Amino acid sequence: MAYIIDGKKISLEIKNEVKNEVLKLAEKGVKPCLAVILVGENPASQVYVRNKKKACEYVGIKSLSYELPSDISENKLLELIDDLNKNSECNGILVQLPLPKHIDEEKVLLAIDPKKDVDGFHPYNVGLLSVGKAFLKACTPAGCIELIKRSGVDISGKNCVVVGRSNIVGKPAAMLLTAENGTVTVCHSKTKNIDEEIRRGDIVIAAVGKPNFIKGDMISDGAVVIDVGINRLENGKLCGDVDFYECEKKASFITPVPGGVGPMTIAMLMKNCLLACEIQLGFELGKNRAKDI
Ligand code: GUN
């Protein structure tokens, strides 16, 4: 039976670490600030944004909230981002995705100052990640790495299999695992003999968006299984990309859904806001933290 990694507990540890650092900044008269932009009324996005603002309140980061109508023009959104880029009191800018179809997502992400890109989605930050020099890393894959490391698992030298190649999770997860000296395979919809590839993984990160895709016979005995999937079943229940019931019997460590990777995304967002603030102020603390990547 696998050890079940408690993402809620680990995310709380991280938020408390951030909270302590924010208190230290307060002594210097600094309060980090995150701008959260939501366009339209997508119910899932509304929940995510509410949780992000709640986390800011918990750790002591100021949040600026922009709730814009779904028919706002691309230009108006770009103007707001430009204002926030120039506003020295704002340290981080988050545009909740997805955006309405008439707005070019790529253009919007490119408009955010890379130093304020707390999602780590700007191509500049993706580029830094690919050369092993990232400071603002995409929150969900960075959260996966924290879950693995804080469970006492050493990634170095391990066969790591990432299932899924999205820009938001799969690709950055592969780069982060490489930076930790893992030997990385990325599987996707065109991968031949995908079961065999996944079975070679000492560490498996599943981010395919297909409920219960990874079955017990697809993982090796003792594998560490990290499930990024959040799928809503017809009965209203949430389930991951991993068949938890089957894989729990074979894995050494496994994350549940909910309560695994999910809470980590927001904790890592808080960490990125702190880091962005420190870097913008030129604090040594921020520079040192950036090095430990
Ligand atoms: N939509 C779903 N996940 C995310 C995320 O991590 N960041 C943003 N900005 N939008 C999202």
PDB file of C-alpha atoms and ligand atoms in Angstrom:
ATOM      1  CA  MET A   1       0.000   0.000   0.000  1.00  0.00           C
ATOM      2  CA  ALA A   2       1.275   3.405  -0.936  1.00  0.00           C
ATOM      3  CA  TYR A   3       1.924   6.340   1.359  1.00  0.00           C
ATOM      4  CA  ILE A   4      -0.698   8.945   0.464  1.00  0.00           C
ATOM      5  CA  ILE A   5       0.928  12.343  -0.027  1.00  0.00           C
ATOM      6  CA  ASP A   6      -1.097  15.027   1.755  1.00  0.00           C
ATOM      7  CA  GLY A   7      -1.127  18.017  -0.600  1.00  0.00           C
ATOM      8  CA  LYS A   8      -3.268  20.068   1.774  1.00  0.00           C
ATOM      9  CA  LYS A   9      -0.739  19.677   4.589  1.00  0.00           C
ATOM     10  CA  ILE A  10       2.301  20.382   2.387  1.00  0.00           C
ATOM     11  CA  SER A  11       0.612  23.385   0.757  1.00  0.00           C
ATOM     12  CA  LEU A  12      -0.170  24.784   4.213  1.00  0.00           C
ATOM     13  CA  GLU A  13       3.508  24.353   5.196  1.00  0.00           C
ATOM     14  CA  ILE A  14       4.532  26.338   2.117  1.00  0.00           C
ATOM     15  CA  LYS A  15       1.931  29.054   2.726  1.00  0.00           C
ATOM     16  CA  ASN A  16       3.166  29.352   6.324  1.00  0.00           C
ATOM     17  CA  GLU A  17       6.751  29.695   5.081  1.00  0.00           C
ATOM     18  CA  VAL A  18       5.620  32.456   2.726  1.00  0.00           C
ATOM     19  CA  LYS A  19       3.635  34.090   5.552  1.00  0.00           C
ATOM     20  CA  ASN A  20       6.786  34.242   7.705  1.00  0.00           C
ATOM     21  CA  GLU A  21       8.783  35.823   4.882  1.00  0.00           C
ATOM     22  CA  VAL A  22       5.972  38.333   4.257  1.00  0.00           C
ATOM     23  CA  LEU A  23       6.131  39.280   7.957  1.00  0.00           C
ATOM     24  CA  LYS A  24       9.872  39.930   7.596  1.00  0.00           C
ATOM     25  CA  LEU A  25       9.184  42.166   4.584  1.00  0.00           C
ATOM     26  CA  ALA A  26       6.563  44.045   6.611  1.00  0.00           C
ATOM     27  CA  GLU A  27       9.329  45.007   9.067  1.00  0.00           C
ATOM     28  CA  LYS A  28      11.049  46.671   6.097  1.00  0.00           C
ATOM     29  CA  GLY A  29       7.797  48.444   5.205  1.00  0.00           C
ATOM     30  CA  VAL A  30       7.123  46.246   2.160  1.00  0.00           C
ATOM     31  CA  LYS A  31       3.859  44.459   1.378  1.00  0.00           C
ATOM     32  CA  PRO A  32       3.830  42.242  -1.725  1.00  0.00           C
ATOM     33  CA  CYS A  33       0.875  42.799  -4.027  1.00  0.00           C
ATOM     34  CA  LEU A  34      -0.763  40.551  -6.625  1.00  0.00           C
ATOM     35  CA  ALA A  35      -3.201  41.732  -9.319  1.00  0.00           C
ATOM     36  CA  VAL A  36      -5.739  39.057 -10.233  1.00  0.00           C
ATOM     37  CA  ILE A  37      -7.606  39.569 -13.518  1.00  0.00           C
ATOM     38  CA  LEU A  38     -10.727  37.578 -14.321  1.00  0.00           C
ATOM     39  CA  VAL A  39     -12.511  38.078 -17.641  1.00  0.00           C
ATOM     40  CA  GLY A  40     -16.090  36.817 -17.879  1.00  0.00           C
ATOM     41  CA  GLU A  41     -18.042  34.509 -15.603  1.00  0.00           C
ATOM     42  CA  ASN A  42     -16.612  31.019 -16.056  1.00  0.00           C
ATOM     43  CA  PRO A  43     -17.730  29.323 -12.796  1.00  0.00           C
ATOM     44  CA  ALA A  44     -14.557  27.219 -12.411  1.00  0.00           C
ATOM     45  CA  SER A  45     -12.386  30.318 -12.950  1.00  0.00           C
ATOM     46  CA  GLN A  46     -14.467  32.242 -10.394  1.00  0.00           C
ATOM     47  CA  VAL A  47     -13.747  29.523  -7.802  1.00  0.00           C
ATOM     48  CA  TYR A  48     -10.004  29.475  -8.624  1.00  0.00           C
ATOM     49  CA  VAL A  49      -9.779  33.276  -8.416  1.00  0.00           C
ATOM     50  CA  ARG A  50     -11.665  33.360  -5.110  1.00  0.00           C
ATOM     51  CA  ASN A  51      -9.259  30.763  -3.674  1.00  0.00           C
ATOM     52  CA  LYS A  52      -6.242  32.697  -4.916  1.00  0.00           C
ATOM     53  CA  LYS A  53      -7.487  35.876  -3.224  1.00  0.00           C
ATOM     54  CA  LYS A  54      -8.192  33.921  -0.016  1.00  0.00           C
ATOM     55  CA  ALA A  55      -4.629  32.552  -0.039  1.00  0.00           C
ATOM     56  CA  CYS A  56      -3.266  36.094  -0.491  1.00  0.00           C
ATOM     57  CA  GLU A  57      -5.199  37.178   2.568  1.00  0.00           C
ATOM     58  CA  TYR A  58      -3.849  34.196   4.555  1.00  0.00           C
ATOM     59  CA  VAL A  59      -0.185  34.863   3.776  1.00  0.00           C
ATOM     60  CA  GLY A  60      -0.485  38.661   4.011  1.00  0.00           C
ATOM     61  CA  ILE A  61      -0.126  39.516   0.334  1.00  0.00           C
ATOM     62  CA  LYS A  62      -2.306  42.379  -0.871  1.00  0.00           C
ATOM     63  CA  SER A  63      -4.581  41.433  -3.771  1.00  0.00           C
ATOM     64  CA  LEU A  64      -5.994  43.767  -6.389  1.00  0.00           C
ATOM     65  CA  SER A  65      -9.053  42.311  -8.049  1.00  0.00           C
ATOM     66  CA  TYR A  66     -10.154  43.079 -11.620  1.00  0.00           C
ATOM     67  CA  GLU A  67     -13.387  41.401 -12.689  1.00  0.00           C
ATOM     68  CA  LEU A  68     -13.971  42.364 -16.306  1.00  0.00           C
ATOM     69  CA  PRO A  69     -16.995  41.713 -18.547  1.00  0.00           C
ATOM     70  CA  SER A  70     -16.673  38.851 -21.057  1.00  0.00           C
ATOM     71  CA  ASP A  71     -17.062  41.281 -23.998  1.00  0.00           C
ATOM     72  CA  ILE A  72     -14.164  43.515 -22.950  1.00  0.00           C
ATOM     73  CA  SER A  73     -11.906  44.274 -25.923  1.00  0.00           C
ATOM     74  CA  GLU A  74      -8.432  42.789 -26.192  1.00  0.00           C
ATOM     75  CA  ASN A  75      -7.024  46.324 -26.302  1.00  0.00           C
ATOM     76  CA  LYS A  76      -8.686  47.315 -23.013  1.00  0.00           C
ATOM     77  CA  LEU A  77      -7.241  44.212 -21.341  1.00  0.00           C
ATOM     78  CA  LEU A  78      -3.792  44.957 -22.769  1.00  0.00           C
ATOM     79  CA  GLU A  79      -4.072  48.557 -21.495  1.00  0.00           C
ATOM     80  CA  LEU A  80      -4.829  47.294 -17.980  1.00  0.00           C
ATOM     81  CA  ILE A  81      -1.818  44.949 -18.109  1.00  0.00           C
ATOM     82  CA  ASP A  82       0.349  47.829 -19.314  1.00  0.00           C
ATOM     83  CA  ASP A  83      -0.816  49.991 -16.376  1.00  0.00           C
ATOM     84  CA  LEU A  84      -0.079  47.172 -13.929  1.00  0.00           C
ATOM     85  CA  ASN A  85       3.354  46.582 -15.505  1.00  0.00           C
ATOM     86  CA  LYS A  86       4.165  50.231 -14.800  1.00  0.00           C
ATOM     87  CA  ASN A  87       2.651  50.267 -11.298  1.00  0.00           C
ATOM     88  CA  SER A  88       5.585  49.720  -8.918  1.00  0.00           C
ATOM     89  CA  GLU A  89       3.229  48.776  -6.070  1.00  0.00           C
ATOM     90  CA  CYS A  90       2.026  45.742  -8.017  1.00  0.00           C
ATOM     91  CA  ASN A  91       4.521  42.853  -7.920  1.00  0.00           C
ATOM     92  CA  GLY A  92       2.599  40.096  -9.669  1.00  0.00           C
ATOM     93  CA  ILE A  93       0.024  39.916 -12.462  1.00  0.00           C
ATOM     94  CA  LEU A  94      -2.199  36.896 -12.960  1.00  0.00           C
ATOM     95  CA  VAL A  95      -4.668  36.634 -15.827  1.00  0.00           C
ATOM     96  CA  GLN A  96      -6.966  33.703 -15.154  1.00  0.00           C
ATOM     97  CA  LEU A  97      -7.264  31.356 -18.138  1.00  0.00           C
ATOM     98  CA  PRO A  98      -9.124  30.480 -20.277  1.00  0.00           C
ATOM     99  CA  LEU A  99      -9.946  33.849 -21.857  1.00  0.00           C
ATOM    100  CA  PRO A 100     -12.985  34.484 -24.101  1.00  0.00           C
ATOM    101  CA  LYS A 101     -12.416  33.397 -27.723  1.00  0.00           C
ATOM    102  CA  HIS A 102     -12.091  36.932 -29.143  1.00  0.00           C
ATOM    103  CA  ILE A 103      -8.995  37.574 -26.999  1.00  0.00           C
ATOM    104  CA  ASP A 104      -5.611  36.218 -28.112  1.00  0.00           C
ATOM    105  CA  GLU A 105      -4.248  34.410 -25.044  1.00  0.00           C
ATOM    106  CA  GLU A 106      -0.684  34.358 -26.353  1.00  0.00           C
ATOM    107  CA  LYS A 107      -0.696  38.123 -26.916  1.00  0.00           C
ATOM    108  CA  VAL A 108      -1.994  38.697 -23.387  1.00  0.00           C
ATOM    109  CA  LEU A 109       0.625  36.448 -21.757  1.00  0.00           C
ATOM    110  CA  LEU A 110       3.369  38.159 -23.799  1.00  0.00           C
ATOM    111  CA  ALA A 111       2.194  41.570 -22.565  1.00  0.00           C
ATOM    112  CA  ILE A 112       2.877  40.739 -18.902  1.00  0.00           C
ATOM    113  CA  ASP A 113       6.254  41.953 -17.634  1.00  0.00           C
ATOM    114  CA  PRO A 114       8.239  38.686 -17.157  1.00  0.00           C
ATOM    115  CA  LYS A 115       9.349  39.939 -13.705  1.00  0.00           C
ATOM    116  CA  LYS A 116       5.653  40.072 -12.692  1.00  0.00           C
ATOM    117  CA  ASP A 117       4.654  36.837 -14.435  1.00  0.00           C
ATOM    118  CA  VAL A 118       3.776  34.850 -11.296  1.00  0.00           C
ATOM    119  CA  ASP A 119       2.175  32.072 -13.376  1.00  0.00           C
ATOM    120  CA  GLY A 120       5.501  31.471 -15.143  1.00  0.00           C
ATOM    121  CA  PHE A 121       3.712  31.337 -18.518  1.00  0.00           C
ATOM    122  CA  HIS A 122       5.621  34.117 -20.341  1.00  0.00           C
ATOM    123  CA  PRO A 123       7.909  32.681 -23.065  1.00  0.00           C
ATOM    124  CA  TYR A 124      10.854  34.488 -21.414  1.00  0.00           C
ATOM    125  CA  ASN A 125      10.293  32.567 -18.172  1.00  0.00           C
ATOM    126  CA  VAL A 126       9.673  29.338 -20.100  1.00  0.00           C
ATOM    127  CA  GLY A 127      13.005  29.983 -21.858  1.00  0.00           C
ATOM    128  CA  LEU A 128      14.807  30.527 -18.536  1.00  0.00           C
ATOM    129  CA  LEU A 129      13.346  27.241 -17.328  1.00  0.00           C
ATOM    130  CA  SER A 130      14.634  25.451 -20.418  1.00  0.00           C
ATOM    131  CA  VAL A 131      18.185  26.693 -19.754  1.00  0.00           C
ATOM    132  CA  GLY A 132      17.934  25.778 -16.058  1.00  0.00           C
ATOM    133  CA  LYS A 133      17.803  29.391 -14.787  1.00  0.00           C
ATOM    134  CA  ALA A 134      14.124  29.855 -13.975  1.00  0.00           C
ATOM    135  CA  PHE A 135      13.002  32.082 -11.132  1.00  0.00           C
ATOM    136  CA  LEU A 136       9.246  32.206 -11.748  1.00  0.00           C
ATOM    137  CA  LYS A 137       8.255  28.617 -12.512  1.00  0.00           C
ATOM    138  CA  ALA A 138       4.796  27.442 -13.604  1.00  0.00           C
ATOM    139  CA  CYS A 139       2.953  26.777 -10.342  1.00  0.00           C
ATOM    140  CA  THR A 140       1.377  23.355 -10.909  1.00  0.00           C
ATOM    141  CA  PRO A 141       4.519  21.527 -12.108  1.00  0.00           C
ATOM    142  CA  ALA A 142       6.617  23.324  -9.460  1.00  0.00           C
ATOM    143  CA  GLY A 143       4.052  22.084  -6.919  1.00  0.00           C
ATOM    144  CA  CYS A 144       4.523  18.502  -8.167  1.00  0.00           C
ATOM    145  CA  ILE A 145       8.286  18.751  -7.596  1.00  0.00           C
ATOM    146  CA  GLU A 146       7.721  20.108  -4.058  1.00  0.00           C
ATOM    147  CA  LEU A 147       5.360  17.211  -3.269  1.00  0.00           C
ATOM    148  CA  ILE A 148       7.980  14.691  -4.407  1.00  0.00           C
ATOM    149  CA  LYS A 149      10.894  16.345  -2.590  1.00  0.00           C
ATOM    150  CA  ARG A 150       9.003  17.047   0.641  1.00  0.00           C
ATOM    151  CA  SER A 151       7.963  13.378   0.722  1.00  0.00           C
ATOM    152  CA  GLY A 152      11.686  12.542   0.976  1.00  0.00           C
ATOM    153  CA  VAL A 153      12.018  11.184  -2.590  1.00  0.00           C
ATOM    154  CA  ASP A 154      15.286  11.992  -4.368  1.00  0.00           C
ATOM    155  CA  ILE A 155      14.639  12.675  -8.074  1.00  0.00           C
ATOM    156  CA  SER A 156      18.294  12.505  -9.111  1.00  0.00           C
ATOM    157  CA  GLY A 157      19.013   9.535 -11.395  1.00  0.00           C
ATOM    158  CA  LYS A 158      15.405   8.314 -11.384  1.00  0.00           C
ATOM    159  CA  ASN A 159      13.435   7.404 -14.496  1.00  0.00           C
ATOM    160  CA  CYS A 160      10.715  10.041 -14.618  1.00  0.00           C
ATOM    161  CA  VAL A 161       7.746   9.691 -16.955  1.00  0.00           C
ATOM    162  CA  VAL A 162       5.526  12.682 -17.668  1.00  0.00           C
ATOM    163  CA  VAL A 163       2.235  11.740 -19.283  1.00  0.00           C
ATOM    164  CA  GLY A 164       0.938  14.784 -21.191  1.00  0.00           C
ATOM    165  CA  ARG A 165       2.805  17.571 -22.991  1.00  0.00           C
ATOM    166  CA  SER A 166       0.778  20.723 -22.306  1.00  0.00           C
ATOM    167  CA  ASN A 167       2.564  24.070 -22.058  1.00  0.00           C
ATOM    168  CA  ILE A 168       1.121  24.600 -18.572  1.00  0.00           C
ATOM    169  CA  VAL A 169       2.029  21.257 -16.975  1.00  0.00           C
ATOM    170  CA  GLY A 170       3.660  18.496 -19.070  1.00  0.00           C
ATOM    171  CA  LYS A 171       6.473  20.430 -20.746  1.00  0.00           C
ATOM    172  CA  PRO A 172       7.532  22.509 -17.703  1.00  0.00           C
ATOM    173  CA  ALA A 173       7.291  19.402 -15.474  1.00  0.00           C
ATOM    174  CA  ALA A 174       9.721  17.623 -17.821  1.00  0.00           C
ATOM    175  CA  MET A 175      12.154  20.558 -17.637  1.00  0.00           C
ATOM    176  CA  LEU A 176      11.943  20.781 -13.838  1.00  0.00           C
ATOM    177  CA  LEU A 177      12.564  17.035 -13.462  1.00  0.00           C
ATOM    178  CA  THR A 178      15.562  17.361 -15.794  1.00  0.00           C
ATOM    179  CA  ALA A 179      16.880  20.216 -13.638  1.00  0.00           C
ATOM    180  CA  GLU A 180      16.618  17.829 -10.653  1.00  0.00           C
ATOM    181  CA  ASN A 181      18.792  15.324 -12.586  1.00  0.00           C
ATOM    182  CA  GLY A 182      15.952  12.971 -13.425  1.00  0.00           C
ATOM    183  CA  THR A 183      16.011  10.961 -16.677  1.00  0.00           C
ATOM    184  CA  VAL A 184      12.839  12.141 -18.333  1.00  0.00           C
ATOM    185  CA  THR A 185      10.438  10.619 -20.859  1.00  0.00           C
ATOM    186  CA  VAL A 186       7.432  12.615 -22.077  1.00  0.00           C
ATOM    187  CA  CYS A 187       4.475  10.511 -23.288  1.00  0.00           C
ATOM    188  CA  HIS A 188       1.508  11.834 -25.267  1.00  0.00           C
ATOM    189  CA  SER A 189      -1.348  10.755 -27.515  1.00  0.00           C
ATOM    190  CA  LYS A 190       1.026   9.627 -30.294  1.00  0.00           C
ATOM    191  CA  THR A 191       3.399   7.637 -28.032  1.00  0.00           C
ATOM    192  CA  LYS A 192       3.795   4.002 -29.092  1.00  0.00           C
ATOM    193  CA  ASN A 193       3.462   1.354 -26.375  1.00  0.00           C
ATOM    194  CA  ILE A 194       2.556   3.996 -23.812  1.00  0.00           C
ATOM    195  CA  ASP A 195       1.894   1.356 -21.114  1.00  0.00           C
ATOM    196  CA  GLU A 196       5.461   0.095 -21.429  1.00  0.00           C
ATOM    197  CA  GLU A 197       6.893   3.617 -21.290  1.00  0.00           C
ATOM    198  CA  ILE A 198       4.910   4.467 -18.146  1.00  0.00           C
ATOM    199  CA  ARG A 199       5.937   1.195 -16.485  1.00  0.00           C
ATOM    200  CA  ARG A 200       9.579   2.267 -16.778  1.00  0.00           C
ATOM    201  CA  GLY A 201       8.917   5.240 -14.522  1.00  0.00           C
ATOM    202  CA  ASP A 202      10.238   5.336 -10.964  1.00  0.00           C
ATOM    203  CA  ILE A 203       8.339   8.634 -10.857  1.00  0.00           C
ATOM    204  CA  VAL A 204       5.186   9.178 -12.934  1.00  0.00           C
ATOM    205  CA  ILE A 205       3.487  12.568 -13.344  1.00  0.00           C
ATOM    206  CA  ALA A 206       0.059  12.197 -14.954  1.00  0.00           C
ATOM    207  CA  ALA A 207      -1.346  15.277 -16.700  1.00  0.00           C
ATOM    208  CA  VAL A 208      -3.483  14.007 -19.561  1.00  0.00           C
ATOM    209  CA  GLY A 209      -6.964  15.164 -18.564  1.00  0.00           C
ATOM    210  CA  LYS A 210      -8.516  11.689 -18.960  1.00  0.00           C
ATOM    211  CA  PRO A 211     -10.260  10.210 -15.913  1.00  0.00           C
ATOM    212  CA  ASN A 212      -8.579   7.083 -14.471  1.00  0.00           C
ATOM    213  CA  PHE A 213      -6.269   6.802 -17.517  1.00  0.00           C
ATOM    214  CA  ILE A 214      -3.345   5.244 -15.613  1.00  0.00           C
ATOM    215  CA  LYS A 215      -4.277   1.738 -14.468  1.00  0.00           C
ATOM    216  CA  GLY A 216      -2.533  -0.397 -11.864  1.00  0.00           C
ATOM    217  CA  ASP A 217      -0.836  -2.603 -14.474  1.00  0.00           C
ATOM    218  CA  MET A 218       0.706   0.465 -16.142  1.00  0.00           C
ATOM    219  CA  ILE A 219       2.954   1.387 -13.199  1.00  0.00           C
ATOM    220  CA  SER A 220       5.921  -0.450 -11.717  1.00  0.00           C
ATOM    221  CA  ASP A 221       6.045  -1.747  -8.143  1.00  0.00           C
ATOM    222  CA  GLY A 222       7.126   1.075  -5.835  1.00  0.00           C
ATOM    223  CA  ALA A 223       6.561   3.902  -8.340  1.00  0.00           C
ATOM    224  CA  VAL A 224       5.952   7.443  -7.076  1.00  0.00           C
ATOM    225  CA  VAL A 225       2.700   8.572  -8.719  1.00  0.00           C
ATOM    226  CA  ILE A 226       1.718  12.249  -8.943  1.00  0.00           C
ATOM    227  CA  ASP A 227      -1.749  12.927 -10.345  1.00  0.00           C
ATOM    228  CA  VAL A 228      -2.355  16.385 -11.832  1.00  0.00           C
ATOM    229  CA  GLY A 229      -5.745  15.499 -13.334  1.00  0.00           C
ATOM    230  CA  ILE A 230      -8.959  17.071 -12.094  1.00  0.00           C
ATOM    231  CA  ASN A 231     -11.859  15.442 -13.928  1.00  0.00           C
ATOM    232  CA  ARG A 232     -15.519  15.837 -13.021  1.00  0.00           C
ATOM    233  CA  LEU A 233     -17.450  12.554 -13.394  1.00  0.00           C
ATOM    234  CA  GLU A 234     -21.148  12.338 -14.348  1.00  0.00           C
ATOM    235  CA  ASN A 235     -22.029  11.665 -10.689  1.00  0.00           C
ATOM    236  CA  GLY A 236     -20.461  15.034  -9.821  1.00  0.00           C
ATOM    237  CA  LYS A 237     -17.418  13.514  -8.076  1.00  0.00           C
ATOM    238  CA  LEU A 238     -13.865  14.585  -8.869  1.00  0.00           C
ATOM    239  CA  CYS A 239     -11.336  12.068 -10.052  1.00  0.00           C
ATOM    240  CA  GLY A 240      -7.776  12.233 -11.323  1.00  0.00           C
ATOM    241  CA  ASP A 241      -5.959  10.835 -14.360  1.00  0.00           C
ATOM    242  CA  VAL A 242      -4.768   7.936 -12.205  1.00  0.00           C
ATOM    243  CA  ASP A 243      -6.934   5.000 -11.146  1.00  0.00           C
ATOM    244  CA  PHE A 244      -6.219   5.600  -7.465  1.00  0.00           C
ATOM    245  CA  TYR A 245      -7.824   2.369  -6.222  1.00  0.00           C
ATOM    246  CA  GLU A 246      -5.614   0.194  -8.464  1.00  0.00           C
ATOM    247  CA  CYS A 247      -2.390   2.213  -8.334  1.00  0.00           C
ATOM    248  CA  GLU A 248      -2.403   2.725  -4.569  1.00  0.00           C
ATOM    249  CA  LYS A 249      -1.755  -1.021  -4.182  1.00  0.00           C
ATOM    250  CA  LYS A 250       1.467  -0.881  -6.232  1.00  0.00           C
ATOM    251  CA  ALA A 251       2.888   2.612  -5.746  1.00  0.00           C
ATOM    252  CA  SER A 252       5.241   3.635  -2.920  1.00  0.00           C
ATOM    253  CA  PHE A 253       3.823   7.195  -2.848  1.00  0.00           C
ATOM    254  CA  ILE A 254       0.669   8.512  -4.490  1.00  0.00           C
ATOM    255  CA  THR A 255      -1.292  11.778  -4.501  1.00  0.00           C
ATOM    256  CA  PRO A 256      -5.074  11.752  -4.060  1.00  0.00           C
ATOM    257  CA  VAL A 257      -7.619  13.821  -6.033  1.00  0.00           C
ATOM    258  CA  PRO A 258      -8.790  16.075  -4.502  1.00  0.00           C
ATOM    259  CA  GLY A 259      -6.215  17.008  -1.864  1.00  0.00           C
ATOM    260  CA  GLY A 260      -3.004  16.236  -3.768  1.00  0.00           C
ATOM    261  CA  VAL A 261      -1.581  18.520  -6.449  1.00  0.00           C
ATOM    262  CA  GLY A 262      -4.593  20.899  -6.481  1.00  0.00           C
ATOM    263  CA  PRO A 263      -3.801  22.894  -3.304  1.00  0.00           C
ATOM    264  CA  MET A 264      -0.120  23.100  -4.301  1.00  0.00           C
ATOM    265  CA  THR A 265      -0.786  25.326  -7.321  1.00  0.00           C
ATOM    266  CA  ILE A 266      -1.993  28.183  -5.134  1.00  0.00           C
ATOM    267  CA  ALA A 267       0.766  27.681  -2.538  1.00  0.00           C
ATOM    268  CA  MET A 268       3.390  27.937  -5.300  1.00  0.00           C
ATOM    269  CA  LEU A 269       1.628  31.022  -6.659  1.00  0.00           C
ATOM    270  CA  MET A 270       2.068  32.656  -3.233  1.00  0.00           C
ATOM    271  CA  LYS A 271       5.757  31.674  -3.277  1.00  0.00           C
ATOM    272  CA  ASN A 272       6.142  33.207  -6.752  1.00  0.00           C
ATOM    273  CA  CYS A 273       4.480  36.468  -5.594  1.00  0.00           C
ATOM    274  CA  LEU A 274       6.946  36.722  -2.711  1.00  0.00           C
ATOM    275  CA  LEU A 275       9.870  35.946  -5.003  1.00  0.00           C
ATOM    276  CA  ALA A 276       8.703  38.462  -7.634  1.00  0.00           C
ATOM    277  CA  CYS A 277       8.441  41.155  -4.961  1.00  0.00           C
ATOM    278  CA  GLU A 278      11.893  40.391  -3.555  1.00  0.00           C
ATOM    279  CA  ILE A 279      13.477  40.337  -6.999  1.00  0.00           C
ATOM    280  CA  GLN A 280      11.841  43.643  -7.986  1.00  0.00           C
ATOM    281  CA  LEU A 281      13.177  45.259  -4.834  1.00  0.00           C
ATOM    282  CA  GLY A 282      16.626  43.788  -5.481  1.00  0.00           C
ATOM    283  CA  PHE A 283      16.719  42.050  -2.105  1.00  0.00           C
ATOM    284  CA  GLU A 284      19.531  39.541  -1.623  1.00  0.00           C
ATOM    285  CA  LEU A 285      16.949  37.193  -0.150  1.00  0.00           C
ATOM    286  CA  GLY A 286      15.139  36.989  -3.461  1.00  0.00           C
ATOM    287  CA  LYS A 287      18.353  36.510  -5.394  1.00  0.00           C
ATOM    288  CA  ASN A 288      19.405  33.667  -3.090  1.00  0.00           C
ATOM    289  CA  ARG A 289      16.012  32.059  -3.367  1.00  0.00           C
ATOM    290  CA  ALA A 290      16.210  32.287  -7.162  1.00  0.00           C
ATOM    291  CA  LYS A 291      19.499  30.396  -7.063  1.00  0.00           C
ATOM    292  CA  ASP A 292      18.062  27.406  -5.242  1.00  0.00           C
ATOM    293  CA  ILE A 293      16.272  26.203  -8.408  1.00  0.00           C
TER     294      ILE A 293
HETATM  295  N1  GUN B   1      -6.421  28.290 -15.460  1.00  0.00           N
HETATM  296  C1  GUN B   1      -6.249  27.022 -15.017  1.00  0.00           C
HETATM  297  N2  GUN B   1      -5.098  26.912 -14.321  1.00  0.00           N
HETATM  298  C2  GUN B   1      -4.535  28.146 -14.313  1.00  0.00           C
HETATM  299  C3  GUN B   1      -3.350  28.672 -13.742  1.00  0.00           C
HETATM  300  O1  GUN B   1      -2.548  27.982 -13.097  1.00  0.00           O
HETATM  301  N3  GUN B   1      -3.132  29.997 -13.953  1.00  0.00           N
HETATM  302  C4  GUN B   1      -3.980  30.774 -14.674  1.00  0.00           C
HETATM  303  N4  GUN B   1      -3.670  32.051 -14.848  1.00  0.00           N
HETATM  304  N5  GUN B   1      -5.084  30.308 -15.224  1.00  0.00           N
HETATM  305  C5  GUN B   1      -5.366  29.001 -15.044  1.00  0.00           C
END
